XYZ file of N, CA and C in Angstrom:
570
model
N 53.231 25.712 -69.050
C 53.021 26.163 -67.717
C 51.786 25.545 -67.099
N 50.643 25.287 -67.750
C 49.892 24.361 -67.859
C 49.678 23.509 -66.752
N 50.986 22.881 -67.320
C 51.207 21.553 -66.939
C 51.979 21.653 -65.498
N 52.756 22.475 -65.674
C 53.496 22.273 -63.971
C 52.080 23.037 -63.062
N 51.437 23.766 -63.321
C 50.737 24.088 -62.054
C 49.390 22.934 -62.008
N 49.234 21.961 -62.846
C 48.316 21.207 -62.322
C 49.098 20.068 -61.810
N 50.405 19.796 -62.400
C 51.236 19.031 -61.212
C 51.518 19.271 -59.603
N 51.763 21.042 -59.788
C 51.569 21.377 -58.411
C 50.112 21.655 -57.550
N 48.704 21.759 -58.190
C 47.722 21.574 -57.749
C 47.363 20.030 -57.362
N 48.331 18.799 -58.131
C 47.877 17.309 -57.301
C 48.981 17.143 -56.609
N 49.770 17.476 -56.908
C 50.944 17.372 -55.269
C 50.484 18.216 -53.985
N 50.014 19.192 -54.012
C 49.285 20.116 -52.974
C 48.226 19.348 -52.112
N 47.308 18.649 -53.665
C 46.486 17.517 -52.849
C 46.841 16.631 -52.051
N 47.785 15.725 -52.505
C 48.011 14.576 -51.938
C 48.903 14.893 -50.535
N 49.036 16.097 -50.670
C 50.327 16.594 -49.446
C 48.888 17.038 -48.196
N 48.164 17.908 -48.957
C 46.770 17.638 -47.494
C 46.439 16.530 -47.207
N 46.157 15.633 -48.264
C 45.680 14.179 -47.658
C 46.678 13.665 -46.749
N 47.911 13.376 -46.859
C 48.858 13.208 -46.178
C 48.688 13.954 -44.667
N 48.480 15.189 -44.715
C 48.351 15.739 -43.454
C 47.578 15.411 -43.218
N 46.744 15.418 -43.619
C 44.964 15.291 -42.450
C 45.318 13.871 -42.048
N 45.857 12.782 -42.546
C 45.569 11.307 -41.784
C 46.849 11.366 -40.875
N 48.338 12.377 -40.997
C 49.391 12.399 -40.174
C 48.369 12.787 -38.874
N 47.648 14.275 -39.181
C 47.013 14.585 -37.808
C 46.210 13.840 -37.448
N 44.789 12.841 -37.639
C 44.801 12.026 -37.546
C 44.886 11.225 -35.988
N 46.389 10.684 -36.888
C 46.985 9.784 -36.154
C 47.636 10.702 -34.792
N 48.488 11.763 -34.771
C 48.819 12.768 -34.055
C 47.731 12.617 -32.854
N 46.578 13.031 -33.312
C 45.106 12.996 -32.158
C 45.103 12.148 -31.199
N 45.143 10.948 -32.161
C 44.970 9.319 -31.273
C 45.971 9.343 -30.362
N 46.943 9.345 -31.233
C 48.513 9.145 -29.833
C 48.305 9.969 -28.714
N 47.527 11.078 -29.055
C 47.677 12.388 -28.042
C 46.499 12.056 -27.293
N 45.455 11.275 -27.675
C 44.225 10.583 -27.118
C 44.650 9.761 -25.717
N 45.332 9.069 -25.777
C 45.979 7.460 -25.701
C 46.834 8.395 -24.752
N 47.681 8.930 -24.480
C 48.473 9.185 -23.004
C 47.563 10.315 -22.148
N 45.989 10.721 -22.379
C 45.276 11.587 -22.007
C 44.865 11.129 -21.276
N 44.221 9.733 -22.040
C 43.296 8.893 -20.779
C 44.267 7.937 -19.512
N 45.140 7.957 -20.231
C 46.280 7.274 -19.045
C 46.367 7.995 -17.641
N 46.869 9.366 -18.166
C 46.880 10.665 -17.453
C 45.791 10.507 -16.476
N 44.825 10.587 -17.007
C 43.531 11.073 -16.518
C 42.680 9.791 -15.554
N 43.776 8.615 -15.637
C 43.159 7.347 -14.861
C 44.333 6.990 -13.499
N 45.282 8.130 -14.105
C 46.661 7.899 -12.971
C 45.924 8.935 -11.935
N 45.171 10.104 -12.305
C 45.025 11.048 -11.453
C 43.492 11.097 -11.145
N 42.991 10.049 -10.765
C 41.726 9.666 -10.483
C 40.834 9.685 -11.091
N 40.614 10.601 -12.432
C 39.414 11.269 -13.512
C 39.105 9.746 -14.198
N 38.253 10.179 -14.098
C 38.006 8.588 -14.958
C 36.648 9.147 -16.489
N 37.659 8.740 -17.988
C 36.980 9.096 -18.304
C 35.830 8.007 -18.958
N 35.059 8.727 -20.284
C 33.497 8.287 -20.479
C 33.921 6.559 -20.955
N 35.283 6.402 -21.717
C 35.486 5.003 -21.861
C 35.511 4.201 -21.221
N 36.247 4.777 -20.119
C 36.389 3.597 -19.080
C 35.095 3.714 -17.511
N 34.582 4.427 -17.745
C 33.237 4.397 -17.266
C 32.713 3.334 -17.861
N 32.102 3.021 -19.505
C 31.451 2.957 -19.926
C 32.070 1.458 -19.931
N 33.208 1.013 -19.552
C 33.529 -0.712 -19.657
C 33.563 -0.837 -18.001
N 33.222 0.034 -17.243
C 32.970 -0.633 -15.776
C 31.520 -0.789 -15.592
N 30.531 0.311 -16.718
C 29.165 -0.196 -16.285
C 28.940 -1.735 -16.905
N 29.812 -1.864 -18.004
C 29.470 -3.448 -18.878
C 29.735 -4.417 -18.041
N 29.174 -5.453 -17.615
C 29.472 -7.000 -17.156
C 30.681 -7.127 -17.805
N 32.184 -7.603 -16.788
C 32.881 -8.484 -18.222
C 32.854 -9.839 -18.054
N 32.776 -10.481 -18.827
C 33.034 -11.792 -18.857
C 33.053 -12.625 -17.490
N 32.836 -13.236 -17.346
C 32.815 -13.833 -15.793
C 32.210 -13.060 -14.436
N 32.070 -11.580 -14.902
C 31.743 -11.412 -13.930
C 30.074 -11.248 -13.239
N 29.968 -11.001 -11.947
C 28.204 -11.239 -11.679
C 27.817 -9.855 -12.089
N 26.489 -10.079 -12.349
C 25.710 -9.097 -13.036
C 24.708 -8.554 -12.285
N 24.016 -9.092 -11.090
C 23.616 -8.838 -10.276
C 22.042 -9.785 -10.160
N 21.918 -9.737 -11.468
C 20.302 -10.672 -11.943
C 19.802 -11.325 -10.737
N 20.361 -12.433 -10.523
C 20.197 -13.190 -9.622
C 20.307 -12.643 -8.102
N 20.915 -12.332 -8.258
C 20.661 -11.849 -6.337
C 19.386 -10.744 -6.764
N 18.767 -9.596 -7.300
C 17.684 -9.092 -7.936
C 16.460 -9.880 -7.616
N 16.407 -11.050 -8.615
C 15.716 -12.081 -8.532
C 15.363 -12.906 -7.111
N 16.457 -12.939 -6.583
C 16.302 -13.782 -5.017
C 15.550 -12.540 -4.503
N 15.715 -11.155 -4.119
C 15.297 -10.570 -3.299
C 13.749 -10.519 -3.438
N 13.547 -10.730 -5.024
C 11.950 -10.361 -4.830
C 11.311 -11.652 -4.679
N 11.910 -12.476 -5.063
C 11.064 -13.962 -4.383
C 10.932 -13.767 -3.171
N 12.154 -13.218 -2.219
C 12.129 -13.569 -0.588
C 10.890 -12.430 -0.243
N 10.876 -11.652 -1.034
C 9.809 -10.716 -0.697
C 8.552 -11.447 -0.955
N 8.109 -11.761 -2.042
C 6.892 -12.199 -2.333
C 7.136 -13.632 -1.598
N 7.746 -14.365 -1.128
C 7.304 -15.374 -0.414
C 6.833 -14.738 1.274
N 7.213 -13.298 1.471
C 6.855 -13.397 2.751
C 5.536 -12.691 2.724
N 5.153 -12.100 1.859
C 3.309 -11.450 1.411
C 2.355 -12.668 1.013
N 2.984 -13.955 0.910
C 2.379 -15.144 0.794
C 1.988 -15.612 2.453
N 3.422 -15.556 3.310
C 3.254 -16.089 4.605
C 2.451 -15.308 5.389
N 1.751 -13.890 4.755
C 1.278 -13.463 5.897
C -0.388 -13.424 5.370
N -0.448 -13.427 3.635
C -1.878 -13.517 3.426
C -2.817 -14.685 2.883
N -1.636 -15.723 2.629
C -2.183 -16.944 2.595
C -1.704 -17.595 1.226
N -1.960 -18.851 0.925
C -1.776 -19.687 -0.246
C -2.885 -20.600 -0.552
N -2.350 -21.083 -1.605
C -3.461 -21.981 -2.368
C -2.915 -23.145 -1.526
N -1.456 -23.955 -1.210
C -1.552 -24.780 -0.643
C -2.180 -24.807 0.637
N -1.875 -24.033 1.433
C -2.155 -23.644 2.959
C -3.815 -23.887 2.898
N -4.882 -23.495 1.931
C -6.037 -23.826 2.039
C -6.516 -24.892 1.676
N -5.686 -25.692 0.444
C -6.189 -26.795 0.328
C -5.769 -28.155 1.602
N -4.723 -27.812 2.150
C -4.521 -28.138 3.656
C -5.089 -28.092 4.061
N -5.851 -26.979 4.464
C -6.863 -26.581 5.630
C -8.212 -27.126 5.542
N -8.471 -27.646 3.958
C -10.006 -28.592 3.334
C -9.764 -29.412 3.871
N -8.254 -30.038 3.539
C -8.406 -31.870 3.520
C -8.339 -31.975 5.203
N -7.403 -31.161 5.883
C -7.745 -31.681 7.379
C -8.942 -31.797 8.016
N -9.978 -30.252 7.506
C -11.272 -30.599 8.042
C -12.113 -31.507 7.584
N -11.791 -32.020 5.851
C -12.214 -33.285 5.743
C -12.187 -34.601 6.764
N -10.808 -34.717 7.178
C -10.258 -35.717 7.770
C -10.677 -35.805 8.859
N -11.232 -34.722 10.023
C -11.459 -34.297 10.850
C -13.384 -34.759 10.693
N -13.717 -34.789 9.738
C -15.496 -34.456 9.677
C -15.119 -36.436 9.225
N -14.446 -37.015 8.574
C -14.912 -38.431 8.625
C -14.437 -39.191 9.887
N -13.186 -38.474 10.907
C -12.741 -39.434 12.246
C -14.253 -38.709 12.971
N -14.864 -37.684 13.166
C -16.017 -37.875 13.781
C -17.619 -38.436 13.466
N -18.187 -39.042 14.783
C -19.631 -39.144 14.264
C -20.391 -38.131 14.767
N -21.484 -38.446 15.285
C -22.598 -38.015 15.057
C -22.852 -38.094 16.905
N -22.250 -38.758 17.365
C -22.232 -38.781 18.781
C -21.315 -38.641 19.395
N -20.324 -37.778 18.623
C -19.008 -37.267 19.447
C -19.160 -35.716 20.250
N -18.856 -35.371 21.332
C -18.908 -34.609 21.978
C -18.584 -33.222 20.439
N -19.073 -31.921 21.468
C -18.886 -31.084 20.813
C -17.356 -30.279 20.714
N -16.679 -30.668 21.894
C -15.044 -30.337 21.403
C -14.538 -31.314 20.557
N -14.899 -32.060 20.591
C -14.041 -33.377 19.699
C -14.005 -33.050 18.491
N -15.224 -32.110 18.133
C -16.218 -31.932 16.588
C -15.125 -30.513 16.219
N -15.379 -30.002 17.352
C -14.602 -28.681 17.265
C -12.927 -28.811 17.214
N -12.392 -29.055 17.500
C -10.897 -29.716 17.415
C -10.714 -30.724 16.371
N -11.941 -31.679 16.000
C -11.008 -32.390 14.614
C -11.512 -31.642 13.632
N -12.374 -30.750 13.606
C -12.905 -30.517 12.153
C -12.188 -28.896 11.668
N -12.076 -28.068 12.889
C -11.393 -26.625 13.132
C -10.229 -26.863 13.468
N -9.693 -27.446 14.288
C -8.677 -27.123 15.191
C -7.427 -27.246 13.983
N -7.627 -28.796 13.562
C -6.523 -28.808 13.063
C -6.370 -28.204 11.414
N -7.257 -28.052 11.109
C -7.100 -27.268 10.083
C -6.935 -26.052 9.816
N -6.980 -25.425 11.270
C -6.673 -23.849 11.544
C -4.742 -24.345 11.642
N -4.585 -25.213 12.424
C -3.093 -25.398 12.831
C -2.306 -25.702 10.980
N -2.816 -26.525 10.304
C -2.731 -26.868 9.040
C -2.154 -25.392 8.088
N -3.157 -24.540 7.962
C -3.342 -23.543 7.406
C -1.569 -22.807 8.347
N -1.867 -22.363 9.497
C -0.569 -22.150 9.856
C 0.775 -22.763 10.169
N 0.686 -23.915 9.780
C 1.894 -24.480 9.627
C 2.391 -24.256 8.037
N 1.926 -24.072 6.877
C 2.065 -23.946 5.822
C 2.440 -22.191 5.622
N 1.568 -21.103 6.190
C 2.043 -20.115 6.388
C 3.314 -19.977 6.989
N 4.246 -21.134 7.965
C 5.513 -20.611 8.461
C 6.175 -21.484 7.872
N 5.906 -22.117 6.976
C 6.751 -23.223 5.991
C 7.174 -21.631 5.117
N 5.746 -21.173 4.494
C 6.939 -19.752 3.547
C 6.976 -18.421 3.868
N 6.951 -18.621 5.511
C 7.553 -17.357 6.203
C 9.055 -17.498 6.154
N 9.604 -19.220 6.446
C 10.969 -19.907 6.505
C 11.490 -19.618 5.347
N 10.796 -19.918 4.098
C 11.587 -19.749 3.196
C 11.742 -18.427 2.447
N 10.762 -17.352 2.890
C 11.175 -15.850 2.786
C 12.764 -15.434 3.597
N 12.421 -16.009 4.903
C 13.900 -15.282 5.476
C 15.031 -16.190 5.024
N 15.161 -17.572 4.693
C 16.298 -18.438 4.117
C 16.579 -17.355 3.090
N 16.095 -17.215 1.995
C 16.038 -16.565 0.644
C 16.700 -15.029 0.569
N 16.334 -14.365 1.441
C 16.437 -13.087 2.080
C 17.874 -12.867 2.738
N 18.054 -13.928 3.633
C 18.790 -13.933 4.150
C 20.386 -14.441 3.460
N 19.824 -15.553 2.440
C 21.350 -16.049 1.150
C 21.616 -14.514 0.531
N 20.462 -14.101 0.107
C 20.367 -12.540 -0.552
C 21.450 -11.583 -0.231
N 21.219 -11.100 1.386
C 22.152 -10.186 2.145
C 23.485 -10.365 1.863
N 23.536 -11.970 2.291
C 25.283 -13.242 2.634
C 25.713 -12.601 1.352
N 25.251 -12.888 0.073
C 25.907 -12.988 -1.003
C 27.112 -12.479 -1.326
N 27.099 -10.857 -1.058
C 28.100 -10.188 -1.826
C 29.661 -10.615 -0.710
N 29.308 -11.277 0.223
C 30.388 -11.405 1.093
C 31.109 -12.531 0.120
N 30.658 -13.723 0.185
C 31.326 -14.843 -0.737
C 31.287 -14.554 -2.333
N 30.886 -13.450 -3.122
C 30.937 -13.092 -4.034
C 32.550 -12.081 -4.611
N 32.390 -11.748 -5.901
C 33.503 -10.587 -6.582
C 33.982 -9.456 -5.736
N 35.111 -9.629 -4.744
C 35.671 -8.266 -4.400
C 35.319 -6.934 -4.690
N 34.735 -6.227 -4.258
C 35.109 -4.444 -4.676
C 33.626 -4.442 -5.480
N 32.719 -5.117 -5.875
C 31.612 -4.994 -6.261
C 30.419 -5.066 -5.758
N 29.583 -3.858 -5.321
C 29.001 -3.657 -4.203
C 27.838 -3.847 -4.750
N 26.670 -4.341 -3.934
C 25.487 -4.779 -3.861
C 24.786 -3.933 -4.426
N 23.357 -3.817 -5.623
C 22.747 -2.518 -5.440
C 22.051 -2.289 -4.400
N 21.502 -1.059 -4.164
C 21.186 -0.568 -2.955
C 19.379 -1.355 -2.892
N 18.896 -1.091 -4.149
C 17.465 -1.664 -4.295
C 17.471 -3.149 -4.336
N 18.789 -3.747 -4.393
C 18.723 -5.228 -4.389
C 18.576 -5.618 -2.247
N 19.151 -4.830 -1.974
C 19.252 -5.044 -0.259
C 17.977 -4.206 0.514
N 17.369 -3.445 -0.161
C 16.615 -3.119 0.360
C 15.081 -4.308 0.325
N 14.762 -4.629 -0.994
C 14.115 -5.881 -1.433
C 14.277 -6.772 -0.351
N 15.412 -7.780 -0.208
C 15.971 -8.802 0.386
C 15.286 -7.932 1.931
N 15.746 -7.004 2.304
C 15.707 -7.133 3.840
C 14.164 -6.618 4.110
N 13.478 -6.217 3.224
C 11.627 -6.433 2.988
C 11.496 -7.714 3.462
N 12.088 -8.768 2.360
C 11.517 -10.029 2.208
C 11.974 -10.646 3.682
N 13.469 -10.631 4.000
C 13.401 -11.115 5.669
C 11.869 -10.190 6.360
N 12.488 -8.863 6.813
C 10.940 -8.695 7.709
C 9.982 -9.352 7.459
N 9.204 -9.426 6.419
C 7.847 -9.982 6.340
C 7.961 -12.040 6.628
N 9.746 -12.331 6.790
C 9.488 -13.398 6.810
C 9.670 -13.867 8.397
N 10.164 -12.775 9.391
C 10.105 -12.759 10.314
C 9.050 -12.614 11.060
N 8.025 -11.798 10.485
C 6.657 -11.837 10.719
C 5.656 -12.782 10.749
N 5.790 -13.241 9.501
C 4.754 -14.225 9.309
C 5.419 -15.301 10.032
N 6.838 -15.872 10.078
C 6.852 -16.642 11.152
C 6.721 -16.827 12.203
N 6.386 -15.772 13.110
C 5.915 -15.219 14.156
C 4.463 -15.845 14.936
N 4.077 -14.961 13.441
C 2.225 -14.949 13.646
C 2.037 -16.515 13.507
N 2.689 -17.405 12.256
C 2.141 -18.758 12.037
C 2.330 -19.347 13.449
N 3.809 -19.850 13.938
C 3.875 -19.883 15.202
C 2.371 -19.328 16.327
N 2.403 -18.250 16.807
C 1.511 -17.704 17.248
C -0.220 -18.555 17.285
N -0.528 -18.876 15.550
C -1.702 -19.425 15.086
C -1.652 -20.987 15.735
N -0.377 -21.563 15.327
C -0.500 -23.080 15.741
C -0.368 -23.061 17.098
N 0.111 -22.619 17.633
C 0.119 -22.895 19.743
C -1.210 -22.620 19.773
N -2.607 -21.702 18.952
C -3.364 -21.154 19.883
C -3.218 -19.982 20.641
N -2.152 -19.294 20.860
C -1.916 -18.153 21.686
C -2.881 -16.970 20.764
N -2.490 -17.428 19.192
C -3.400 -16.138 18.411
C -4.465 -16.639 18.097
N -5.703 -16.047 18.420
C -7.318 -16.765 18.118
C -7.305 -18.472 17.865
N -7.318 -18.390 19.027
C -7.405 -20.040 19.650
C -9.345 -20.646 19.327
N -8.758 -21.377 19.203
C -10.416 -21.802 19.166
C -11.215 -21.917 20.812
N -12.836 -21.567 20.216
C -13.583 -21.094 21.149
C -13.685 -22.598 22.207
N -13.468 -22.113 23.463
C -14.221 -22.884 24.101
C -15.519 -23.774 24.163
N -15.349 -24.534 24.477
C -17.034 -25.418 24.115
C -17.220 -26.078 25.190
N -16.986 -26.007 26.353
C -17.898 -25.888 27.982
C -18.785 -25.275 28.444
């Protein structure tokens, strides 16, 4: 007798093991027309969430337009507070300006080659990357139009970009403004 009830204690076993991987499998199948269900009737669940937050393959990730917006930004906090080129411009003209004069040139002459144009210098270089804040800014915005259908811009990526236009609308403004003279023109000397 022994013997048949430890035959029937490993047949008992192997008959749970059997069940537990039948149910199992039971789960999955019953898994598998849940989420179908649940994607026919708008619910969207954590899986397929979780492969729309992933990049797939080919598609844009956003990096780059990210990237453009804060250049167009920081190129236009350049156009309005200055650069390293824009000043070394502004040396060499008044250089250029202090060797075309002498020593017996009137005092506007002195004042216009040695200031003038190196004030104009300095703001022509300020609306060189006021220009290229709003170019930048402005590809930024364009993008998602010639870009992936149905994949919308982030909100902090357009907000960036349309920073970087304003400030590049600005500083092109003011540079403008600086080179006519209309904004702090140089002093009279009559």
């Amino acid at each position: 007798m022994a013997t048949k009830t430890e035959h029937e204690a490993a047949a008992t076993q192997a008959d749970e093991a059997t069940g537990t991987e039948e149910e199992t499998q039971d789960a999955q199948t019953e898994q598998a027309p849940q989420a179908e269900r649940d994607a026919q009737a708008g619910q969207e669940t954590p899986e397929a969430e979780a492969r729309e937050a992933e990049p797939q393959d080919g598609a844009p990730s956003g990096v780059g337009q990210g990237a453009g917006a804060v250049v167009a930004a920081g190129l236009g906090v350049v156009s309005l507070t200055g650069s390293w080129t824009g000043t070394v411009a502004s040396a060499r003209e008044a250089l250029i300006g202090q060797l075309h004069t002498s020593s017996s040139s009137s005092v506007a002459t002195m004042v216009k080659e040695g200031y003038g144009d190196a004030w104009q210098a300095t703001a022509l270089w300020a609306g060189l990357f006021a220009l290229a804040a709003l170019v930048v800014g402005v590809v930024v915005l364009a993008r998602p139009a010639f870009g992936a259908p149905g994949r919308p811009q982030a909100p902090w990526i357009k907000s960036v970009a349309w920073a970087g236009v304003s400030l590049g609308v600005i500083g092109l403004l003011l540079a403008v403004l600086k080179y006519t003279g209309v904004l702090l023109s140089l002093p009279a000397t009559s």
